[in-house]
XYZ file of C-alpha atoms in Angstrom:
663
model
C 115.023 -23.643 47.819
C 112.218 -26.372 48.804
C 110.004 -24.409 51.180
C 109.912 -21.380 49.134
C 108.458 -23.815 45.962
C 105.677 -24.793 48.855
C 104.962 -21.327 49.982
C 104.489 -20.183 45.177
C 102.136 -23.963 45.560
C 100.123 -22.613 48.766
C 99.301 -18.795 47.376
C 98.311 -20.841 43.836
C 95.623 -23.029 45.776
C 94.303 -20.225 47.505
C 94.013 -18.625 44.120
C 91.764 -21.548 42.973
C 90.169 -21.617 45.838
C 88.807 -18.344 46.393
C 88.508 -18.124 42.161
C 85.790 -21.824 42.603
C 83.997 -19.792 45.186
C 84.200 -16.722 43.221
C 82.037 -18.535 40.015
C 80.577 -20.670 42.964
C 78.894 -17.324 43.956
C 78.326 -15.973 40.626
C 76.488 -19.554 39.629
C 73.974 -19.569 42.350
C 73.626 -15.350 41.641
C 72.201 -16.567 38.488
C 69.970 -19.090 39.910
C 68.943 -17.635 42.713
C 68.179 -14.497 39.639
C 66.369 -16.960 37.116
C 64.510 -19.108 39.602
C 63.683 -16.909 43.276
C 63.998 -13.924 41.548
C 63.124 -14.368 38.678
C 59.244 -12.255 37.369
C 60.456 -9.211 39.867
C 63.715 -8.885 37.590
C 61.520 -9.732 34.492
C 58.627 -7.093 35.498
C 62.019 -3.854 35.603
C 62.815 -5.295 32.697
C 59.458 -5.085 31.191
C 58.337 -1.231 32.910
C 61.885 -0.599 31.774
C 60.045 -1.334 27.578
C 56.533 -1.512 28.335
C 54.192 0.884 30.405
C 50.141 1.376 30.400
C 49.324 5.051 28.732
C 45.981 6.567 30.519
C 44.150 7.059 27.688
C 41.638 10.334 28.317
C 37.855 9.686 27.342
C 36.273 11.488 24.807
C 33.683 13.840 26.650
C 30.561 14.212 26.476
C 28.587 16.798 24.705
C 27.727 20.303 25.972
C 24.207 20.983 23.677
C 22.503 24.502 24.033
C 18.768 23.848 24.278
C 17.366 23.219 20.913
C 20.519 20.443 20.248
C 22.803 23.284 18.901
C 26.449 22.041 20.079
C 27.543 24.973 22.873
C 31.252 22.144 22.903
C 31.562 19.050 21.772
C 35.103 16.708 22.418
C 36.935 16.137 18.408
C 39.018 13.385 18.018
C 42.607 14.178 16.322
C 45.846 12.286 15.297
C 48.940 12.025 14.868
C 49.890 10.358 11.699
C 54.050 8.522 12.750
C 56.393 5.898 11.150
C 58.256 3.133 12.825
C 61.359 3.282 9.656
C 62.569 -0.086 10.752
C 58.937 -2.123 11.256
C 58.446 -2.685 7.279
C 61.070 -5.731 5.571
C 63.694 -4.202 3.382
C 61.090 -5.819 -0.085
C 58.046 -3.930 1.230
C 59.660 -0.529 1.339
C 60.852 -0.740 -2.022
C 57.505 -2.177 -3.180
C 55.212 0.664 -1.861
C 57.237 3.347 -0.983
C 56.043 4.746 -4.046
C 52.056 4.211 -3.567
C 52.905 5.836 0.089
C 54.488 8.732 -1.042
C 52.081 9.506 -3.328
C 49.024 9.058 -0.728
C 50.446 11.131 1.738
C 50.463 13.967 -0.297
C 47.207 13.923 -1.846
C 46.004 14.080 1.804
C 48.215 15.650 3.502
C 49.281 18.245 0.721
C 53.349 18.201 0.040
C 54.825 16.934 -3.107
C 55.576 13.425 -3.623
C 59.427 13.940 -3.920
C 58.954 15.477 -0.602
C 57.968 12.727 1.473
C 59.827 9.908 -0.638
C 62.957 11.766 0.647
C 62.235 12.033 4.561
C 60.725 8.208 4.200
C 64.496 7.301 3.013
C 66.482 9.226 4.918
C 64.294 7.531 8.077
C 65.310 3.967 6.849
C 68.783 5.150 6.136
C 69.338 7.087 9.856
C 67.040 3.845 11.608
C 64.416 6.363 12.745
C 61.405 4.338 14.456
C 59.410 7.917 15.591
C 58.888 9.383 12.107
C 56.345 12.324 12.448
C 54.083 12.582 9.783
C 50.936 14.755 10.452
C 50.002 16.373 13.331
C 45.392 17.115 13.797
C 44.011 14.754 12.155
C 40.182 14.479 11.607
C 39.410 11.606 12.271
C 37.834 10.698 7.879
C 41.752 11.889 7.340
C 42.924 10.085 9.738
C 41.271 6.827 8.393
C 41.770 7.576 4.904
C 45.938 7.418 6.006
C 45.848 4.274 7.529
C 44.472 2.553 4.415
C 47.176 4.226 2.498
C 49.866 1.601 0.758
C 52.463 -0.116 3.288
C 50.329 1.818 5.831
C 47.633 -1.114 5.188
C 49.368 -3.432 6.619
C 49.582 -2.823 10.127
C 51.845 -1.281 12.651
C 54.417 -4.501 12.314
C 54.716 -4.763 9.377
C 53.525 -1.263 8.175
C 55.214 0.869 10.277
C 51.920 3.341 11.051
C 52.314 4.616 14.780
C 49.043 7.042 15.019
C 48.337 9.102 18.318
C 45.040 9.465 19.236
C 43.751 13.061 21.612
C 40.692 14.773 22.087
C 40.528 18.231 21.701
C 37.361 20.434 23.340
C 36.348 22.351 20.474
C 33.577 25.436 20.714
C 31.245 25.660 17.957
C 29.682 29.446 19.059
C 33.920 30.157 19.509
C 34.172 33.063 21.797
C 30.124 33.614 22.745
C 28.629 32.009 25.740
C 32.583 31.398 26.131
C 33.124 31.702 29.567
C 29.382 30.051 30.616
C 30.493 27.739 28.659
C 33.713 27.141 30.641
C 36.129 24.653 31.137
C 37.132 21.314 33.554
C 41.131 20.374 32.777
C 42.928 19.090 34.789
C 46.009 20.562 36.560
C 49.264 19.176 37.348
C 48.248 18.501 40.847
C 46.130 16.446 39.734
C 42.822 17.815 41.056
C 40.205 19.749 38.084
C 40.065 23.934 37.454
C 36.810 23.806 36.648
C 35.023 26.322 35.664
C 31.286 27.652 33.693
C 29.203 24.754 32.801
C 31.718 22.468 31.932
C 33.048 22.226 35.533
C 30.098 22.339 36.756
C 28.358 19.051 35.516
C 32.454 17.812 34.752
C 31.708 13.854 36.386
C 28.810 13.773 34.097
C 31.175 15.357 31.034
C 33.337 13.253 31.900
C 33.442 10.042 31.419
C 35.712 7.733 32.248
C 39.928 6.757 31.361
C 40.811 3.979 29.440
C 44.390 2.180 29.305
C 46.869 1.559 26.421
C 49.773 -0.185 26.727
C 53.477 1.234 24.664
C 57.323 0.354 24.243
C 59.524 2.583 24.477
C 61.590 2.294 20.979
C 63.911 5.819 22.507
C 64.697 7.724 24.459
C 61.251 9.119 25.788
C 59.625 8.107 22.408
C 56.764 5.529 23.317
C 55.122 3.279 19.930
C 51.527 1.567 21.277
C 51.378 -2.260 21.215
C 48.948 -3.168 18.632
C 45.700 -1.121 17.168
C 44.029 -2.422 20.846
C 43.777 -0.611 24.435
C 43.849 -2.486 27.108
C 40.567 -1.171 28.823
C 38.639 0.686 26.450
C 37.915 4.086 27.292
C 33.664 5.257 28.422
C 32.244 8.110 26.672
C 30.833 10.458 28.948
C 26.771 12.148 29.628
C 25.966 14.634 27.036
C 24.932 17.771 29.334
C 21.702 19.059 28.069
C 21.263 22.763 28.964
C 18.358 26.023 28.651
C 20.284 28.495 26.644
C 18.815 29.592 23.581
C 21.520 29.601 20.423
C 19.236 32.375 18.935
C 19.227 34.483 22.129
C 22.947 34.300 22.848
C 22.925 35.837 19.518
C 21.058 38.671 20.444
C 22.057 39.589 23.815
C 26.012 38.993 22.439
C 25.875 41.545 20.081
C 23.869 43.604 20.850
C 26.180 44.507 24.011
C 29.469 43.759 22.268
C 28.006 47.019 20.370
C 26.799 49.282 22.697
C 30.975 48.676 24.465
C 32.069 49.196 22.021
C 30.004 52.422 21.020
C 30.839 53.993 24.615
C 34.338 52.441 25.098
C 32.952 50.719 28.630
C 35.627 48.035 30.389
C 33.533 45.538 30.686
C 29.792 44.575 31.107
C 27.119 41.612 30.477
C 23.651 40.989 30.366
C 21.246 38.046 31.081
C 18.119 36.690 29.577
C 16.041 34.393 31.613
C 12.687 33.134 31.017
C 10.531 33.958 33.479
C 8.235 30.946 35.139
C 10.815 28.309 34.885
C 14.321 30.532 35.601
C 15.898 29.248 33.049
C 19.179 31.414 31.961
C 18.425 31.687 27.295
C 21.850 33.900 27.578
C 24.352 35.325 29.481
C 27.187 36.867 28.149
C 30.304 38.112 29.866
C 32.389 40.779 27.794
C 35.401 42.447 28.574
C 37.710 45.138 27.130
C 41.185 43.708 26.592
C 44.600 45.091 25.769
C 44.056 45.290 21.620
C 40.392 47.303 22.450
C 39.199 43.720 21.569
C 35.661 42.741 23.711
C 35.951 38.853 24.624
C 34.746 36.610 26.941
C 37.115 36.513 30.064
C 35.643 36.916 33.137
C 31.847 35.686 34.729
C 30.704 39.199 35.725
C 27.266 38.409 35.686
C 28.017 35.634 38.654
C 30.505 36.616 39.871
C 30.981 40.082 40.121
C 29.555 41.082 43.044
C 28.402 45.591 43.223
C 26.790 48.086 44.512
C 24.085 47.662 42.261
C 22.262 51.272 42.300
C 19.610 53.402 41.695
C 17.927 49.331 40.616
C 17.593 48.509 44.307
C 15.383 50.691 44.831
C 12.852 48.646 43.132
C 13.980 46.264 46.356
C 13.250 49.255 49.167
C 10.075 50.215 47.915
C 8.743 46.689 47.454
C 9.762 46.615 51.657
C 8.107 49.803 52.347
C 5.459 49.011 49.948
C 5.094 45.924 52.153
C 6.092 46.974 56.217
C 2.917 49.971 54.795
C 4.869 52.500 56.364
C 4.539 54.098 52.159
C 1.830 54.160 50.188
C 2.765 54.508 46.482
C 0.430 57.063 46.563
C 2.040 59.164 49.468
C 4.115 62.454 48.307
C 7.610 63.370 49.311
C 10.035 66.718 49.328
C 13.088 65.558 46.762
C 13.317 69.740 48.652
C 15.828 70.903 45.857
C 17.240 68.063 44.819
C 20.070 68.880 47.580
C 18.917 66.025 50.954
C 21.607 66.450 54.174
C 22.428 63.457 56.498
C 24.482 64.804 58.622
C 27.914 65.843 57.018
C 27.032 64.593 53.742
C 23.785 65.134 50.883
C 22.704 63.469 48.477
C 21.567 64.793 45.419
C 19.432 63.931 42.167
C 20.561 63.382 38.755
C 18.312 66.349 38.096
C 19.160 69.980 39.463
C 16.441 71.832 41.132
C 14.497 68.242 42.756
C 11.407 67.426 41.282
C 9.720 69.693 44.373
C 6.765 67.505 45.843
C 6.475 63.846 44.143
C 4.570 60.647 44.710
C 6.851 57.305 46.058
C 5.367 56.078 42.682
C 6.838 59.125 40.878
C 9.684 59.621 42.856
C 10.308 55.669 41.839
C 9.637 56.903 37.523
C 11.967 59.343 37.614
C 14.430 58.020 40.218
C 13.973 60.410 43.188
C 17.441 59.978 44.729
C 16.558 62.140 47.277
C 12.904 61.174 47.803
C 14.140 57.547 48.245
C 16.630 59.269 51.345
C 13.948 60.626 52.959
C 11.592 58.068 52.459
C 13.338 55.359 53.858
C 15.587 57.011 57.003
C 12.615 58.770 57.602
C 10.235 55.125 58.383
C 13.669 53.612 59.421
C 15.684 55.276 61.040
C 14.412 54.214 64.645
C 14.279 50.589 63.883
C 16.569 49.834 60.897
C 16.586 46.622 62.197
C 13.321 45.991 61.010
C 13.932 47.344 57.485
C 17.170 44.677 56.890
C 14.446 42.174 57.708
C 12.302 42.819 55.510
C 15.113 42.505 52.524
C 16.325 39.238 54.572
C 13.416 37.650 54.436
C 12.851 38.388 50.357
C 16.134 36.244 50.297
C 18.628 38.603 49.461
C 20.611 38.502 51.772
C 20.963 34.246 50.397
C 23.763 33.213 47.343
C 20.935 31.475 45.157
C 23.640 27.916 45.041
C 24.102 28.004 41.404
C 25.755 25.213 40.510
C 28.508 27.334 38.552
C 31.492 28.285 40.445
C 32.347 31.467 42.312
C 29.363 33.309 42.939
C 29.759 36.798 44.256
C 28.197 36.578 47.853
C 25.861 39.909 48.245
C 26.814 41.904 51.615
C 24.335 44.223 53.241
C 25.748 46.031 56.346
C 23.781 46.004 59.776
C 23.141 48.331 62.613
C 26.219 47.301 65.102
C 28.469 46.259 62.564
C 31.748 48.330 62.306
C 30.935 50.081 58.418
C 27.608 51.092 59.665
C 27.176 54.891 60.381
C 24.050 57.524 60.825
C 24.421 58.060 56.439
C 24.012 53.705 55.846
C 21.156 53.494 55.941
C 19.468 56.420 53.568
C 22.076 55.219 51.219
C 21.501 52.363 51.172
C 17.334 53.243 49.634
C 19.331 53.981 47.144
C 21.757 50.908 46.291
C 24.959 52.590 47.954
C 26.487 50.054 50.847
C 24.653 47.401 49.861
C 26.090 44.465 46.705
C 24.754 42.036 44.717
C 25.704 40.278 41.479
C 23.644 41.848 38.529
C 22.313 37.635 38.544
C 21.049 38.388 42.539
C 19.592 41.011 40.882
C 18.285 39.455 37.820
C 15.997 36.971 39.832
C 14.656 39.913 42.235
C 12.998 41.490 39.441
C 11.524 37.833 37.877
C 9.848 36.859 41.032
C 8.487 40.267 40.429
C 7.390 39.443 36.792
C 6.503 36.399 37.544
C 3.771 37.869 40.933
C 5.978 37.070 43.651
C 6.791 33.441 43.166
C 11.459 33.388 43.489
C 12.699 30.626 41.440
C 16.260 30.253 40.752
C 18.631 31.089 37.437
C 18.502 27.092 35.810
C 20.978 26.840 33.112
C 20.695 23.097 32.646
C 18.105 21.333 31.402
C 18.559 17.802 31.752
C 21.819 15.016 31.473
C 21.440 12.099 28.565
C 23.239 8.905 27.269
C 22.892 9.116 24.085
C 19.434 9.129 23.820
C 18.548 7.851 27.606
C 18.065 9.988 29.980
C 19.946 9.621 32.627
C 18.853 13.003 35.117
C 16.533 16.100 34.544
C 16.525 19.670 35.760
C 13.252 20.540 36.936
C 12.468 24.092 38.417
C 13.938 25.084 41.779
C 11.220 27.840 43.552
C 12.967 29.818 46.268
C 10.382 31.617 47.305
C 7.081 31.046 46.746
C 5.705 34.611 47.833
C 7.910 37.079 47.748
C 5.796 39.698 48.748
C 1.942 40.580 48.641
C -0.391 39.888 45.468
C -1.418 44.056 46.320
C 2.662 44.823 46.827
C 2.972 43.341 43.271
C 0.838 45.353 40.975
C 2.278 48.872 42.413
C 5.060 48.139 41.883
C 4.160 46.779 38.554
C 2.598 49.858 36.846
C 5.956 52.063 38.553
C 7.961 49.606 36.148
C 6.114 50.064 33.288
C 5.907 53.869 33.417
C 8.937 54.772 34.062
C 9.453 53.094 30.349
C 6.623 54.499 28.984
C 7.596 57.624 31.400
C 10.328 57.451 33.094
C 13.848 57.090 32.682
C 13.503 54.976 30.003
C 10.851 56.610 28.434
C 14.052 56.638 25.546
C 13.751 52.887 25.148
C 9.219 53.414 24.751
C 7.228 51.276 21.865
C 3.909 51.170 21.541
C 4.204 48.469 19.440
C 5.584 46.205 22.546
C 5.666 46.732 26.436
C 8.770 46.754 28.287
C 9.184 47.228 32.662
C 11.606 47.842 34.255
C 14.122 50.706 36.534
C 17.378 52.198 35.694
C 20.538 52.429 37.507
C 23.842 54.599 37.528
C 26.002 54.603 40.373
C 29.311 55.939 40.730
C 32.057 52.768 41.429
C 35.823 53.199 42.780
C 34.697 56.406 44.346
C 36.791 56.314 46.414
C 40.033 56.217 44.551
C 38.531 58.647 41.622
C 35.518 60.704 40.294
C 34.299 59.923 37.089
C 33.889 55.850 36.927
C 30.638 54.556 36.720
C 28.002 50.918 36.533
C 25.180 51.651 34.338
C 22.273 49.019 33.768
C 18.953 48.163 33.629
C 16.536 45.675 35.108
C 13.454 44.266 33.685
C 11.066 42.317 31.977
C 8.809 41.771 28.255
C 6.231 42.063 27.743
C 4.841 44.071 30.149
C 1.176 42.545 30.526
C 2.533 39.250 30.223
C 6.113 38.642 31.166
C 7.925 35.995 29.265
C 12.056 37.020 30.063
C 13.005 39.463 32.153
C 16.759 40.532 31.522
C 19.693 42.849 32.789
C 22.414 44.247 31.272
C 25.104 45.720 33.730
C 27.569 48.237 31.539
C 31.417 48.950 34.230
C 32.584 52.479 33.500
C 31.108 53.658 30.119
C 33.794 56.565 28.747
C 31.992 59.748 31.222
C 31.912 62.169 28.088
C 30.186 59.658 25.214
C 27.824 58.922 28.026
C 27.562 56.714 31.262
C 23.136 57.327 32.677
C 21.505 54.122 32.612
C 18.835 55.125 30.530
C 21.708 55.934 27.544
C 24.229 53.262 28.093
C 22.024 49.497 29.504
C 18.819 49.918 28.551
C 18.803 50.473 24.653
C 20.165 47.046 25.279
C 17.672 45.907 26.460
C 14.559 47.429 23.849
C 17.255 45.111 21.414
C 16.914 42.197 23.196
C 13.961 42.131 23.649
C 12.651 43.679 20.502
C 14.200 41.077 18.411
C 12.506 38.343 20.765
C 9.232 39.409 21.226
C 7.972 41.378 18.818
C 7.164 39.178 15.075
C 6.872 41.888 13.417
C 8.253 45.247 11.464
C 7.554 48.022 14.729
C 6.436 51.614 13.077
C 9.626 52.761 11.753
C 11.318 50.410 10.411
C 7.285 49.238 8.087
C 7.580 53.789 7.676
C 11.451 53.105 5.590
C 10.153 50.266 4.026
C 6.761 52.246 2.484
C 9.652 54.815 1.031
C 12.010 52.363 0.466
C 14.856 54.336 2.240
C 18.267 52.142 3.309
C 17.492 50.206 6.191
C 18.692 49.795 9.456
C 20.750 46.371 9.659
C 20.559 45.850 13.201
C 16.648 45.986 12.683
C 15.997 42.379 11.911
C 12.180 42.025 11.259
C 12.125 45.555 9.422
C 14.853 43.936 6.858
C 12.985 41.125 6.231
C 10.342 42.976 5.491
C 12.392 45.001 3.015
C 14.210 42.182 1.299
C 10.779 40.523 1.019
C 8.692 43.340 -0.234
C 11.251 44.003 -3.157
C 10.790 40.152 -3.512
C 12.904 39.185 -6.989
C 16.824 41.082 -5.700
C 19.147 40.147 -3.314
C 19.495 41.535 -0.237
C 22.663 43.923 1.134
C 23.356 42.537 4.626
C 26.950 42.999 4.789
C 26.934 44.179 9.412
C 24.086 42.620 10.119
C 24.215 39.675 12.802
C 24.887 36.340 11.594
C 22.415 34.335 12.294
C 19.870 37.720 11.472
C 21.319 37.115 7.829
C 21.195 34.017 7.874
C 17.016 33.600 8.678
C 16.579 36.210 5.859
C 18.621 34.870 3.099
C 16.481 31.044 4.017
C 13.445 32.693 4.067
C 14.056 34.339 0.617
C 14.430 30.710 -0.378
C 18.837 30.843 -0.533
C 21.225 27.978 -0.030
C 22.535 29.408 3.243
C 27.004 28.857 3.672
C 29.023 31.192 6.285
C 32.193 31.319 7.560
C 33.078 32.871 11.137
C 31.686 34.484 13.701
C 30.165 37.406 14.096
C 28.569 39.996 11.895
C 28.746 39.990 7.796
C 32.127 41.581 6.617
C 31.243 39.441 2.629
C 28.749 38.208 0.574
C 28.892 36.137 -2.354
C 26.306 37.123 -4.064
C 25.842 40.891 -4.691
C 22.932 42.784 -3.888
C 19.930 44.287 -5.913
C 21.464 41.003 -8.149
C 18.466 38.696 -9.250
C 16.568 36.564 -6.631
C 16.448 33.398 -8.097
C 15.322 30.219 -5.409
C 17.730 28.153 -4.387
C 20.497 30.517 -4.987
C 23.845 29.833 -2.708
C 25.099 32.765 -1.091
C 28.510 32.446 1.512
C 28.444 34.899 3.954
C 32.531 35.426 5.139
C 31.283 36.837 9.102
C 33.987 38.659 11.518
């Protein structure tokens, strides 16, 4: 019995000792955590309840050359409510006033907000969404409402700010303006001017501390940021908004008329290389045309007959031909090995000069001229093209420039027919902007300048960096050659393949281009183009129009599809007075052609006392006409005029207000 009691007692001592040791271990651990590892666990606890969030900086603005906004960052605010932050007394005192204020600012009935706020209070909702995407002025108004004016801790208001990139021109020049987005992999996806100059535009991010109030929900701590974001610099582009609008709508009209797949137009200032307009439109599934890809920059394709200018310059410069040399086009069909070169004119042109062959765009003449003079040394022809810089990229800031392609003797793709086909633009590949740069050099008396999209970088009103003219090649050829091809391009418009766009009131010079595309897949697909400059005697602007795959039954030649676009752009930019047919319309008081701005404006002035009909006109033309008549103009939307608030024909009074609804 004594032994049994002793064993029980020993076990009790053992258990008591173990409990003592366990208590000692727990106490030791608590002290160790609080003293030795306190900072570590405190940081872990704070990380679970508080977190530093990144505040994106406001991107700098992207401007047109005249100061018009092309892209801007607009702050947007979400308003939420922490229903447990206010005291019961404050909540009851101000809930009615808060609901009335929210109703006035946000539009829903007062009863809706009273019910929503009270329900949030009962349900202990600490993250109630009240409004999204408020502008700055609306945000300030909401912040001053009863209860919310007490701030986040006493009033329960939670504001979340972000920036949204907006384009005031909407879809016009969208691909050239581009984007600069941070991907999920931490890299920037860059396109257009936004991407090319993203390092200037982005600015520096800020930091803000937030507290977790529920699963996946974080509430800002205080109103101030830990690190304030720094706004990006402003970028001033070379784009002219008026010329951009003209080019966009002229291209769109032709694409729709000929049901083409896609197209582009570029207008460049001759002497400086400043790109004044660049429009890229592609047809979508709904049949509409939108800025989907930057065709002018990236799409390298066979240029067709616009390349005859390069061939002519090379041959004249190498003195293997002269503009007066005669070539026999035979019957418009010339065979090289097992392939035949065709002229568009059935039966050929007979014996004509080299200059006439250029005016009439004779494929047979160019194939014979280049082949006969370079077949023994085709490298000489390629060397001349290379010396003029045609095989090099332009080195544009905008990413994605297509590479020029020229076959070279000895390459696997060099055949006996390669040289004659190169003469009229097959087998070679250039982007529209590369082709335009060469034409611009001819207009600029041989000086080839790099196309330029940006004038200046600014921080507020302080210039950070200026971009000056860059000369790629000071003289691509002799002035004698320049003078000869200038005459040829003038004659193309006056009496050659582009005589359909000739005007005696303003001069243009250029070259048409029509070539098959995807002919290795099926026949009947074409690229129609026109490149040139204006005015012809003292070029100020160069321009290229390239339209892919117009519907063949509607038209596919360059002079029919693309040259009229060039003429319309040149006319609206260059002509300060109405052309003769527009004057005739005004004198006979017939219905004006809505696309002819100058003639229409003259008619409106002649009528003097009535509101003109501007429906169907481009928005910018309509605004110019109406403002010049003394009207106060407001417009909504973009594109062409669908409706006007003042009826056409009613009496006009100075300072009348008219509202235009654009498509």
